[in-house]
Coordinates of C-alpha atoms in Angstrom, one line a residue:
M1 CA 53.3 18.8 -34.2
S2 CA 54.0 18.8 -38.0
Q3 CA 53.1 21.8 -40.2
K4 CA 50.9 19.4 -42.1
N5 CA 48.7 18.6 -39.1
K6 CA 48.3 22.2 -37.9
P7 CA 45.4 23.2 -40.2
Y8 CA 43.4 20.1 -39.0
F9 CA 44.2 20.9 -35.4
L10 CA 43.1 24.6 -35.8
Q11 CA 39.9 23.5 -37.5
S12 CA 39.0 21.1 -34.7
F13 CA 39.8 23.7 -32.1
A14 CA 37.7 26.2 -33.8
I15 CA 34.7 23.8 -34.0
V16 CA 35.0 23.1 -30.3
V17 CA 35.1 26.8 -29.4
L18 CA 32.1 27.5 -31.7
S19 CA 30.1 24.6 -30.2
I20 CA 30.7 25.9 -26.6
A21 CA 29.7 29.4 -27.7
A22 CA 26.5 28.0 -29.4
F23 CA 25.6 26.0 -26.3
V24 CA 26.0 29.1 -24.0
G25 CA 24.1 31.2 -26.4
F26 CA 21.1 28.8 -26.8
K27 CA 21.1 27.6 -23.2
S28 CA 18.4 30.1 -22.2
F29 CA 16.1 28.6 -24.9
L30 CA 16.6 25.0 -23.7
P31 CA 13.9 23.5 -21.5
E32 CA 14.7 23.8 -17.8
K33 CA 13.8 20.2 -17.1
I34 CA 16.0 17.6 -18.6
F35 CA 15.8 13.8 -18.3
T36 CA 16.4 12.2 -14.9
E37 CA 19.8 10.8 -14.6
T38 CA 19.2 7.0 -14.2
E39 CA 21.9 4.4 -13.7
T40 CA 19.5 1.6 -13.0
V41 CA 16.5 0.4 -15.0
S42 CA 13.2 1.8 -13.5
K43 CA 10.8 -0.7 -12.0
N44 CA 7.9 1.2 -13.6
V45 CA 7.7 -1.2 -16.5
V46 CA 3.9 -0.7 -16.9
V47 CA 1.3 1.9 -16.2
D48 CA -2.2 0.8 -15.6
S49 CA -4.7 1.3 -18.3
L50 CA -7.2 3.3 -16.3
L51 CA -4.5 5.9 -15.6
L52 CA -3.8 6.2 -19.3
D53 CA -7.5 6.6 -20.0
A54 CA -7.8 9.3 -17.4
I55 CA -4.8 11.1 -18.8
E56 CA -6.3 11.1 -22.3
V57 CA -9.6 12.5 -20.9
E58 CA -7.7 15.2 -19.1
K59 CA -5.8 16.2 -22.2
A60 CA -9.0 16.4 -24.1
I61 CA -10.6 18.7 -21.6
K62 CA -7.6 21.0 -21.1
A63 CA -9.8 23.8 -19.7
E64 CA -9.4 24.8 -16.0
D65 CA -12.2 23.7 -13.7
T66 CA -13.0 27.0 -11.9
A67 CA -15.5 25.5 -9.5
A68 CA -13.0 22.9 -8.5
V69 CA -10.3 25.5 -7.8
T70 CA -12.7 27.5 -5.7
E71 CA -13.6 24.4 -3.8
V72 CA -9.9 23.7 -3.2
D73 CA -9.2 27.2 -1.9
T74 CA -12.2 26.9 0.5
L75 CA -11.0 23.6 1.8
E76 CA -7.4 24.8 2.4
E77 CA -8.6 27.9 4.3
S78 CA -11.2 26.2 6.5
E79 CA -10.7 24.5 9.9
I80 CA -11.5 20.8 9.8
V81 CA -13.8 19.8 12.7
F82 CA -14.4 16.2 13.6
E83 CA -17.5 14.4 14.9
E84 CA -17.3 12.2 17.9
K85 CA -16.9 8.5 17.2
H86 CA -16.9 5.6 19.8
G87 CA -16.9 8.3 22.5
V88 CA -13.7 10.0 21.3
Q89 CA -13.3 13.3 19.5
F90 CA -10.0 14.6 18.2
P91 CA -9.4 18.4 18.2
P92 CA -9.9 20.4 15.0
E93 CA -7.0 20.4 12.4
T94 CA -5.9 22.9 9.7
F95 CA -5.4 21.8 6.1
E96 CA -1.7 22.1 6.5
Q97 CA -1.4 19.9 9.6
Y98 CA -4.1 17.4 8.6
K99 CA -3.5 13.8 9.7
G100 CA -7.2 12.7 10.2
Y101 CA -6.7 10.5 13.3
Q102 CA -10.4 10.9 14.0
H103 CA -11.1 8.7 10.9
L104 CA -9.0 5.9 12.3
V105 CA -10.8 5.6 15.7
A106 CA -12.4 2.3 14.8
L107 CA -8.9 0.9 14.1
F108 CA -7.5 2.4 17.3
Q109 CA -10.3 0.9 19.3
K110 CA -9.4 -2.6 18.0
L111 CA -5.7 -2.1 18.6
Y112 CA -6.6 -1.0 22.2
G113 CA -8.5 -4.2 22.7
L114 CA -5.5 -6.2 21.5
E115 CA -3.1 -4.4 23.8
E116 CA -5.4 -4.7 26.8
T117 CA -6.6 -8.3 26.5
G118 CA -4.2 -9.9 24.0
S119 CA -7.2 -11.5 22.2
G120 CA -8.8 -10.7 18.9
N121 CA -7.1 -9.6 15.6
V122 CA -6.6 -6.6 13.3
R123 CA -6.2 -7.0 9.6
I124 CA -4.7 -4.4 7.2
A125 CA -4.8 -4.4 3.4
Y126 CA -1.8 -2.3 2.1
F127 CA -2.3 -1.4 -1.6
G128 CA 0.7 0.2 -3.3
D129 CA 2.8 0.5 -6.4
S130 CA 6.4 -0.3 -7.1
M131 CA 7.5 1.4 -3.9
T132 CA 6.1 -1.6 -2.0
D133 CA 7.3 -4.1 -4.6
G134 CA 8.9 -7.2 -3.1
D135 CA 7.2 -6.4 0.3
M136 CA 9.4 -3.3 0.6
I137 CA 8.2 -0.9 3.3
V138 CA 5.2 -3.3 4.1
Q139 CA 7.4 -6.1 5.6
D140 CA 8.9 -3.7 8.2
F141 CA 5.6 -1.9 8.8
R142 CA 4.0 -5.4 9.5
S143 CA 6.9 -6.5 11.7
N144 CA 6.6 -3.3 13.8
L145 CA 2.9 -3.8 14.4
Q146 CA 3.3 -7.5 15.2
E147 CA 6.1 -6.7 17.7
K148 CA 3.8 -4.4 19.6
F149 CA 0.4 -6.1 19.3
G150 CA 1.2 -9.7 18.5
G151 CA 0.6 -11.7 15.3
E152 CA 2.5 -14.2 13.3
G153 CA 2.5 -14.7 9.5
V154 CA 3.2 -12.9 6.3
G155 CA -0.5 -12.7 5.3
F156 CA -1.9 -13.1 1.8
V157 CA 0.4 -14.1 -1.1
N158 CA -0.4 -14.4 -4.8
I159 CA -0.2 -17.5 -6.9
T160 CA 2.3 -15.8 -9.2
S161 CA 4.1 -12.6 -8.7
E162 CA 6.4 -10.3 -10.7
S163 CA 8.3 -9.6 -7.5
A164 CA 8.7 -13.2 -6.3
G165 CA 12.4 -13.2 -7.0
S166 CA 13.1 -10.1 -4.9
R167 CA 10.9 -10.8 -1.9
G168 CA 12.6 -11.8 1.3
S169 CA 9.6 -12.1 3.7
V170 CA 8.5 -15.3 1.8
L171 CA 10.4 -17.2 -0.8
H172 CA 8.0 -17.9 -3.7
Q173 CA 8.3 -20.0 -6.9
Y174 CA 5.8 -21.2 -9.4
S175 CA 5.6 -23.2 -12.7
G176 CA 5.4 -21.3 -16.0
N177 CA 2.0 -22.7 -17.0
W178 CA -0.2 -20.3 -15.2
K179 CA -2.5 -17.8 -16.8
T180 CA -2.4 -14.5 -14.9
Q181 CA -4.9 -11.6 -15.3
S182 CA -4.3 -8.3 -13.6
Y183 CA -6.6 -5.3 -13.1
L184 CA -3.8 -3.1 -14.4
N185 CA -4.4 -4.2 -18.0
V186 CA -7.6 -6.3 -18.1
K187 CA -10.9 -4.7 -17.5
R188 CA -13.1 -7.7 -18.0
P189 CA -11.4 -10.8 -16.5
D190 CA -12.6 -14.4 -17.1
S191 CA -13.6 -14.4 -13.4
P192 CA -13.7 -11.5 -10.9
F193 CA -10.4 -10.2 -9.5
G194 CA -9.4 -11.2 -6.0
V195 CA -8.7 -8.7 -3.3
N196 CA -5.1 -8.7 -4.6
G197 CA -6.2 -7.4 -8.0
Y198 CA -5.4 -10.7 -9.7
V199 CA -7.1 -13.9 -10.8
F200 CA -5.0 -17.0 -11.9
F201 CA -5.9 -20.0 -13.9
T202 CA -4.1 -23.2 -14.6
K203 CA -3.3 -23.7 -18.3
H204 CA -4.3 -27.1 -19.7
D205 CA -1.1 -29.1 -19.7
T206 CA -1.0 -32.9 -19.9
V207 CA 2.8 -33.1 -19.6
K208 CA 4.1 -30.5 -17.2
P209 CA 2.9 -30.3 -13.6
I210 CA 1.3 -27.0 -12.5
W211 CA 2.6 -26.0 -9.1
V212 CA 3.4 -23.2 -6.7
K213 CA 5.9 -23.3 -3.8
Y214 CA 6.4 -21.1 -0.7
R215 CA 9.0 -21.1 2.0
A216 CA 9.0 -18.8 5.0
G217 CA 11.6 -16.1 5.2
G218 CA 13.7 -15.3 8.2
L219 CA 12.1 -12.0 9.3
R220 CA 10.6 -11.5 12.7
H221 CA 7.1 -13.0 13.1
M222 CA 7.3 -14.4 9.5
N223 CA 9.4 -17.5 10.0
R224 CA 6.5 -19.9 9.5
L225 CA 3.7 -20.4 7.0
N226 CA 1.0 -20.2 9.6
S227 CA -2.2 -22.1 8.9
P228 CA -1.8 -22.1 5.1
T229 CA -5.2 -21.6 3.4
L230 CA -6.0 -21.6 -0.3
F231 CA -8.5 -19.0 -1.7
Y232 CA -10.3 -19.8 -5.0
G233 CA -13.4 -18.9 -6.9
K234 CA -16.5 -20.5 -8.5
S235 CA -16.4 -23.1 -11.3
N236 CA -18.4 -26.1 -12.7
N237 CA -15.3 -28.2 -12.4
T238 CA -16.0 -31.2 -10.1
E239 CA -12.8 -33.2 -10.6
A240 CA -10.1 -30.8 -9.4
S241 CA -7.8 -31.6 -6.5
V242 CA -4.6 -30.4 -5.0
E243 CA -1.6 -32.3 -3.7
F244 CA 0.0 -30.4 -0.8
I245 CA 3.4 -31.1 0.5
A246 CA 3.6 -29.3 3.8
G247 CA 6.9 -29.8 5.5
K248 CA 7.3 -33.6 5.6
D249 CA 3.5 -34.3 5.2
T250 CA 1.8 -35.0 1.9
L251 CA -1.9 -34.4 1.6
V252 CA -4.4 -34.7 -1.3
K253 CA -7.5 -32.6 -1.0
K254 CA -10.4 -32.2 -3.4
L255 CA -11.6 -28.7 -4.4
N256 CA -15.2 -27.7 -4.1
P257 CA -15.7 -24.5 -6.2
V258 CA -19.4 -23.9 -5.5
N259 CA -19.3 -20.4 -4.0
K260 CA -18.1 -17.1 -5.4
L261 CA -15.2 -17.4 -2.9
N262 CA -14.0 -20.7 -1.4
T263 CA -11.3 -21.5 1.1
L264 CA -9.4 -24.7 1.8
L265 CA -7.3 -25.0 5.0
V266 CA -4.3 -27.1 4.1
T267 CA -3.2 -27.8 7.6
S268 CA -3.6 -26.3 11.0
A269 CA 0.1 -26.7 11.6
N270 CA 2.7 -24.1 10.7
P271 CA 5.1 -25.6 8.2
R272 CA 8.3 -23.8 7.0
S273 CA 7.6 -24.8 3.4
L274 CA 4.5 -25.6 1.3
E275 CA 4.2 -27.0 -2.2
A276 CA 0.9 -27.3 -4.1
N277 CA 0.5 -29.4 -7.2
F278 CA -2.8 -28.7 -9.0
I279 CA -4.6 -31.6 -10.6
K280 CA -7.4 -31.2 -13.3
A281 CA -8.0 -27.7 -12.1
D282 CA -8.9 -26.1 -15.4
S283 CA -11.4 -23.2 -15.3
I284 CA -11.2 -22.7 -11.6
P285 CA -10.1 -19.1 -10.6
F286 CA -7.4 -19.1 -8.0
Y287 CA -6.4 -16.1 -5.9
G288 CA -3.6 -17.1 -3.6
F289 CA -2.7 -18.4 -0.1
N290 CA -3.1 -16.8 3.2
F291 CA -0.6 -17.4 6.1
D292 CA -1.5 -16.1 9.5
N293 CA -2.1 -17.4 13.1
G294 CA -5.4 -15.6 13.5
K295 CA -4.2 -13.5 16.4
G296 CA -2.7 -10.0 16.7
V297 CA -2.1 -7.9 13.6
H298 CA -1.8 -9.1 10.0
V299 CA -0.9 -7.0 7.0
D300 CA -1.4 -8.1 3.4
N301 CA 0.8 -6.5 0.8
F302 CA -1.1 -5.9 -2.5
S303 CA 1.5 -4.1 -4.6
N304 CA 1.5 -3.7 -8.4
R305 CA 4.2 -2.1 -10.4
G306 CA 2.8 0.8 -12.4
N307 CA -0.4 1.1 -10.4
S308 CA -2.0 4.5 -9.8
G309 CA -4.7 3.2 -7.5
L310 CA -7.5 3.8 -10.1
P311 CA -7.9 0.1 -11.0
I312 CA -9.3 -0.6 -7.6
S313 CA -12.6 0.8 -9.0
L314 CA -12.8 -2.5 -11.0
F315 CA -13.4 -4.6 -7.8
N316 CA -16.5 -6.7 -7.8
T317 CA -18.5 -5.6 -4.7
G318 CA -20.0 -9.0 -4.0
V319 CA -16.6 -10.8 -4.3
M320 CA -14.9 -8.2 -2.1
K321 CA -17.6 -8.6 0.6
A322 CA -16.9 -12.4 0.5
F323 CA -13.2 -11.7 1.0
N324 CA -14.0 -9.4 3.8
E325 CA -16.2 -12.1 5.5
K326 CA -13.2 -14.5 5.4
L327 CA -10.4 -12.0 6.3
G328 CA -12.1 -9.1 8.1
Y329 CA -10.3 -5.9 7.2
D330 CA -10.1 -3.0 9.7
L331 CA -7.8 -0.7 7.7
I332 CA -7.1 -0.2 4.0
V333 CA -3.9 1.7 3.1
L334 CA -3.6 3.5 -0.2
H335 CA 0.1 4.2 -1.0
Y336 CA 0.3 5.6 -4.5
G337 CA 1.7 8.5 -6.5
T338 CA 4.9 7.3 -8.2
N339 CA 3.2 6.6 -11.5
V340 CA 0.9 9.6 -11.5
L341 CA 3.8 12.2 -11.4
N342 CA 4.6 14.0 -14.6
Y343 CA 1.4 13.2 -16.5
G344 CA -0.7 16.1 -17.7
S345 CA -0.5 19.4 -16.0
Y346 CA 0.3 20.2 -12.3
N347 CA -3.4 20.4 -11.7
Y348 CA -4.3 17.0 -10.2
T349 CA -8.0 17.7 -9.7
W350 CA -8.8 14.8 -12.1
Y351 CA -6.8 12.3 -9.9
E352 CA -8.3 13.7 -6.7
K353 CA -11.8 13.2 -8.0
R354 CA -11.2 9.7 -9.3
M355 CA -9.4 8.5 -6.2
G356 CA -12.4 9.9 -4.2
I357 CA -14.6 7.5 -6.2
V358 CA -12.1 4.7 -5.5
V359 CA -12.4 5.3 -1.7
N360 CA -16.2 5.4 -1.8
H361 CA -16.1 2.1 -3.8
L362 CA -13.8 0.5 -1.2
R363 CA -16.3 1.4 1.5
E364 CA -19.0 -0.4 -0.4
C365 CA -16.8 -3.4 -0.8
F366 CA -15.6 -3.4 2.9
P367 CA -18.3 -1.8 5.0
G368 CA -17.0 0.0 8.1
V369 CA -13.3 -0.1 7.1
D370 CA -11.0 2.8 7.9
I371 CA -8.9 4.3 5.1
L372 CA -5.4 5.7 5.4
V373 CA -3.9 7.6 2.4
I374 CA -0.1 7.8 2.1
S375 CA 1.1 10.5 -0.2
T376 CA 3.8 10.2 -2.9
A377 CA 7.4 10.3 -1.7
D378 CA 9.9 12.8 -2.8
K379 CA 11.2 12.3 -6.3
A380 CA 14.0 14.2 -8.1
T381 CA 14.4 15.3 -11.7
K382 CA 17.3 17.1 -13.4
Y383 CA 16.8 20.8 -13.7
D384 CA 19.6 22.9 -15.3
M385 CA 22.0 20.0 -14.8
E386 CA 21.1 19.6 -11.1
M387 CA 18.9 17.0 -9.4
K388 CA 16.0 18.7 -7.6
T389 CA 12.6 17.8 -6.2
D390 CA 10.2 17.3 -9.2
S391 CA 7.8 20.2 -9.6
A392 CA 4.9 17.8 -9.7
V393 CA 5.5 16.3 -6.2
V394 CA 3.9 19.1 -4.1
P395 CA 0.8 19.6 -6.3
L396 CA 0.2 15.8 -6.3
T397 CA 0.7 15.6 -2.5
L398 CA -1.9 18.4 -2.0
A399 CA -4.4 16.6 -4.2
Q400 CA -3.9 13.4 -2.2
K401 CA -4.5 15.3 1.0
R402 CA -7.6 16.8 -0.4
Y403 CA -9.2 13.5 -1.4
A404 CA -8.2 12.1 2.0
I405 CA -10.1 15.0 3.7
Q406 CA -13.1 14.8 1.4
T407 CA -13.5 11.0 1.9
E408 CA -12.9 11.2 5.7
S409 CA -9.7 9.2 5.6
G410 CA -6.5 9.4 7.6
F411 CA -3.4 10.9 5.8
V412 CA 0.3 10.5 6.0
N413 CA 2.4 13.1 4.2
L414 CA 5.4 11.0 3.3
Y415 CA 7.0 13.8 1.4
T416 CA 7.3 16.0 4.5
L417 CA 8.2 13.0 6.7
M418 CA 11.2 12.3 4.5
G419 CA 12.3 15.9 5.0
G420 CA 10.5 17.8 2.2
D421 CA 12.2 19.6 -0.6
G422 CA 15.4 17.9 -1.8
S423 CA 15.1 15.0 0.6
I424 CA 15.4 12.2 -1.9
V425 CA 18.6 13.8 -3.2
K426 CA 20.0 13.6 0.3
W427 CA 18.9 10.0 0.7
V428 CA 20.7 9.1 -2.5
D429 CA 23.8 11.3 -2.5
E430 CA 24.5 12.3 1.2
E431 CA 23.4 9.4 3.4
V432 CA 26.1 6.8 4.0
P433 CA 25.2 4.2 3.2
A434 CA 22.6 5.5 0.7
M435 CA 18.9 4.9 1.4
A436 CA 17.5 5.2 -2.2
N437 CA 18.5 4.2 -5.7
K438 CA 20.1 6.3 -8.4
D439 CA 16.7 6.7 -10.2
Y440 CA 16.0 9.2 -7.3
T441 CA 12.6 7.6 -6.9
H442 CA 12.8 4.1 -5.3
F443 CA 14.1 3.2 -1.9
N444 CA 16.6 0.5 -1.2
Y445 CA 16.0 -1.8 1.8
R446 CA 17.6 0.6 4.2
G447 CA 15.4 3.5 3.0
A448 CA 12.3 1.3 2.8
K449 CA 12.8 0.4 6.5
K450 CA 13.1 4.0 7.5
V451 CA 9.9 4.9 5.5
A452 CA 8.1 2.0 7.3
D453 CA 9.3 3.3 10.6
L454 CA 8.1 6.8 9.8
I455 CA 4.6 5.6 8.8
Y456 CA 4.4 3.3 11.8
K457 CA 5.5 6.2 14.2
Q458 CA 2.8 8.5 12.9
L459 CA 0.1 5.7 13.2
I460 CA 1.2 4.9 16.8
N461 CA 1.3 8.6 17.6
G462 CA -2.4 8.8 16.7
Y463 CA -3.1 5.7 18.6
E464 CA -1.5 7.1 21.8
K465 CA -3.5 10.3 21.4
Y466 CA -6.6 8.1 21.0
K467 CA -5.8 6.4 24.3
A468 CA -5.4 9.7 26.1
L469 CA -8.6 11.1 24.7
K470 CA -10.4 7.9 25.6
K471 CA -9.2 8.1 29.2
E472 CA -10.4 11.7 29.4
A473 CA -13.8 10.8 28.1
E474 CA -14.4 7.9 30.5
P475 CA -16.4 9.0 33.6
E476 CA -14.5 8.8 36.8
V477 CA -15.6 6.2 39.2
E478 CA -16.1 7.7 42.7
E479 CA -14.5 5.7 45.5
T480 CA -16.9 5.0 48.4
A481 CA -15.9 4.1 51.9
P482 CA -16.5 0.4 52.7
V483 CA -19.7 -0.2 54.7
K484 CA -19.0 -2.0 58.0
E485 CA -21.3 -4.7 59.2
N486 CA -22.7 -2.6 62.2
D487 CA -23.4 0.3 59.8
S488 CA -25.3 -2.0 57.5
I489 CA -27.5 -3.1 60.4
T490 CA -28.2 0.5 61.4
V491 CA -29.1 1.4 57.9
L492 CA -31.5 -1.6 57.7
K493 CA -33.2 -0.6 61.0
D494 CA -33.6 3.0 59.9
S495 CA -35.2 1.9 56.7
I496 CA -37.7 -0.4 58.5
N497 CA -38.6 2.3 61.1
G498 CA -38.8 4.9 58.5

């Protein structure tokens, strides 16, 4: 090194040393929590408007709700005793171990009928956020149930979908001239939302055709578009029709939008593919197509990226009852939490109360339905340069358990099923191959399948306990010795003489 360059080198070296010293000195004043290390773009591209409103209200209040805290403490310390339903009563549970199988007895009873007779059907609406985007988790949960109890078909599918390109259980394409309204960002839609939280309209277009296409995926029990049926709403339009290309058959059918909810069976066959071209269908609200064989178990995936679950409160009760008359839901799954973490304080009483209102509204919309709450999964954030379970995960999980108990719903603690503290870090960094993405939040297909298996296993565990309790509750039938012919004659003579 030349003498000329030495001063510059010494200056640079001194700056580096001073920078390191300054960092060490000020480290204790830096926030413990630093941004999550993310190598992939998060799927949470939107947060629903009702969650944002709720957060603003929470920030405005700021004060601690002493009464609510007292209520929480009482709930966590008391034993949860269940009332008998359909002749079955599960034993009491503590807050810590709560699963609420008692509140799923109606579902278990229907599953039992399926298993015993092979007839009938069970339908499940699975509401979720980006964790179930692209039919992740749900497709494997559906497949597991259909393998055990029967059932063919992928269930209800939207007209348009942000996850169409990533879904494997059904291949889905649509033209670009659809108007889509979602309950995530529209509070007053042109027509009521469907059970999927959407309503779709054709845009007036005299040049480009308006269409949607579906093709069955290759997953178990989902390799056909079973009995494709179009769901649509009410309109004064009397000229609309749809040209359907189902496999090799082409059919043109007129629409009759006279009721708040209308259905049109395309064909009773089970084609591999379906194309629908909409003709003069302006002003008619469309919801989607249903694909199922009407037997066994069917699970509809109603996922929305950025959803907190709160928008469900916008459902029109009359329209939901009409959907329920057509589809007949036995269980509603609420799988949320990803978009609620890290908003406001660690006191999630506000979310607990609002989701309690959501569950009560669902029971008005779908009378007699059972509810299953699935908690947030583990999520990691960087603390002091190390990825650890986010501090908000446990408080939110407890709030979700509390609203499940208060609304008499079943509960799956996904956080503990995954392994509890630090589990998502292990799923990303230690499992080979990895089961979750580098955002330390979302699962890949391997992880989603494992999560589906965990949820299914807990549900079936409750079902098996139900069967055992049912058997215990049934009165034993005493076996009597067969009456011989001579004995019958003797008894008859005695009765006459007596």
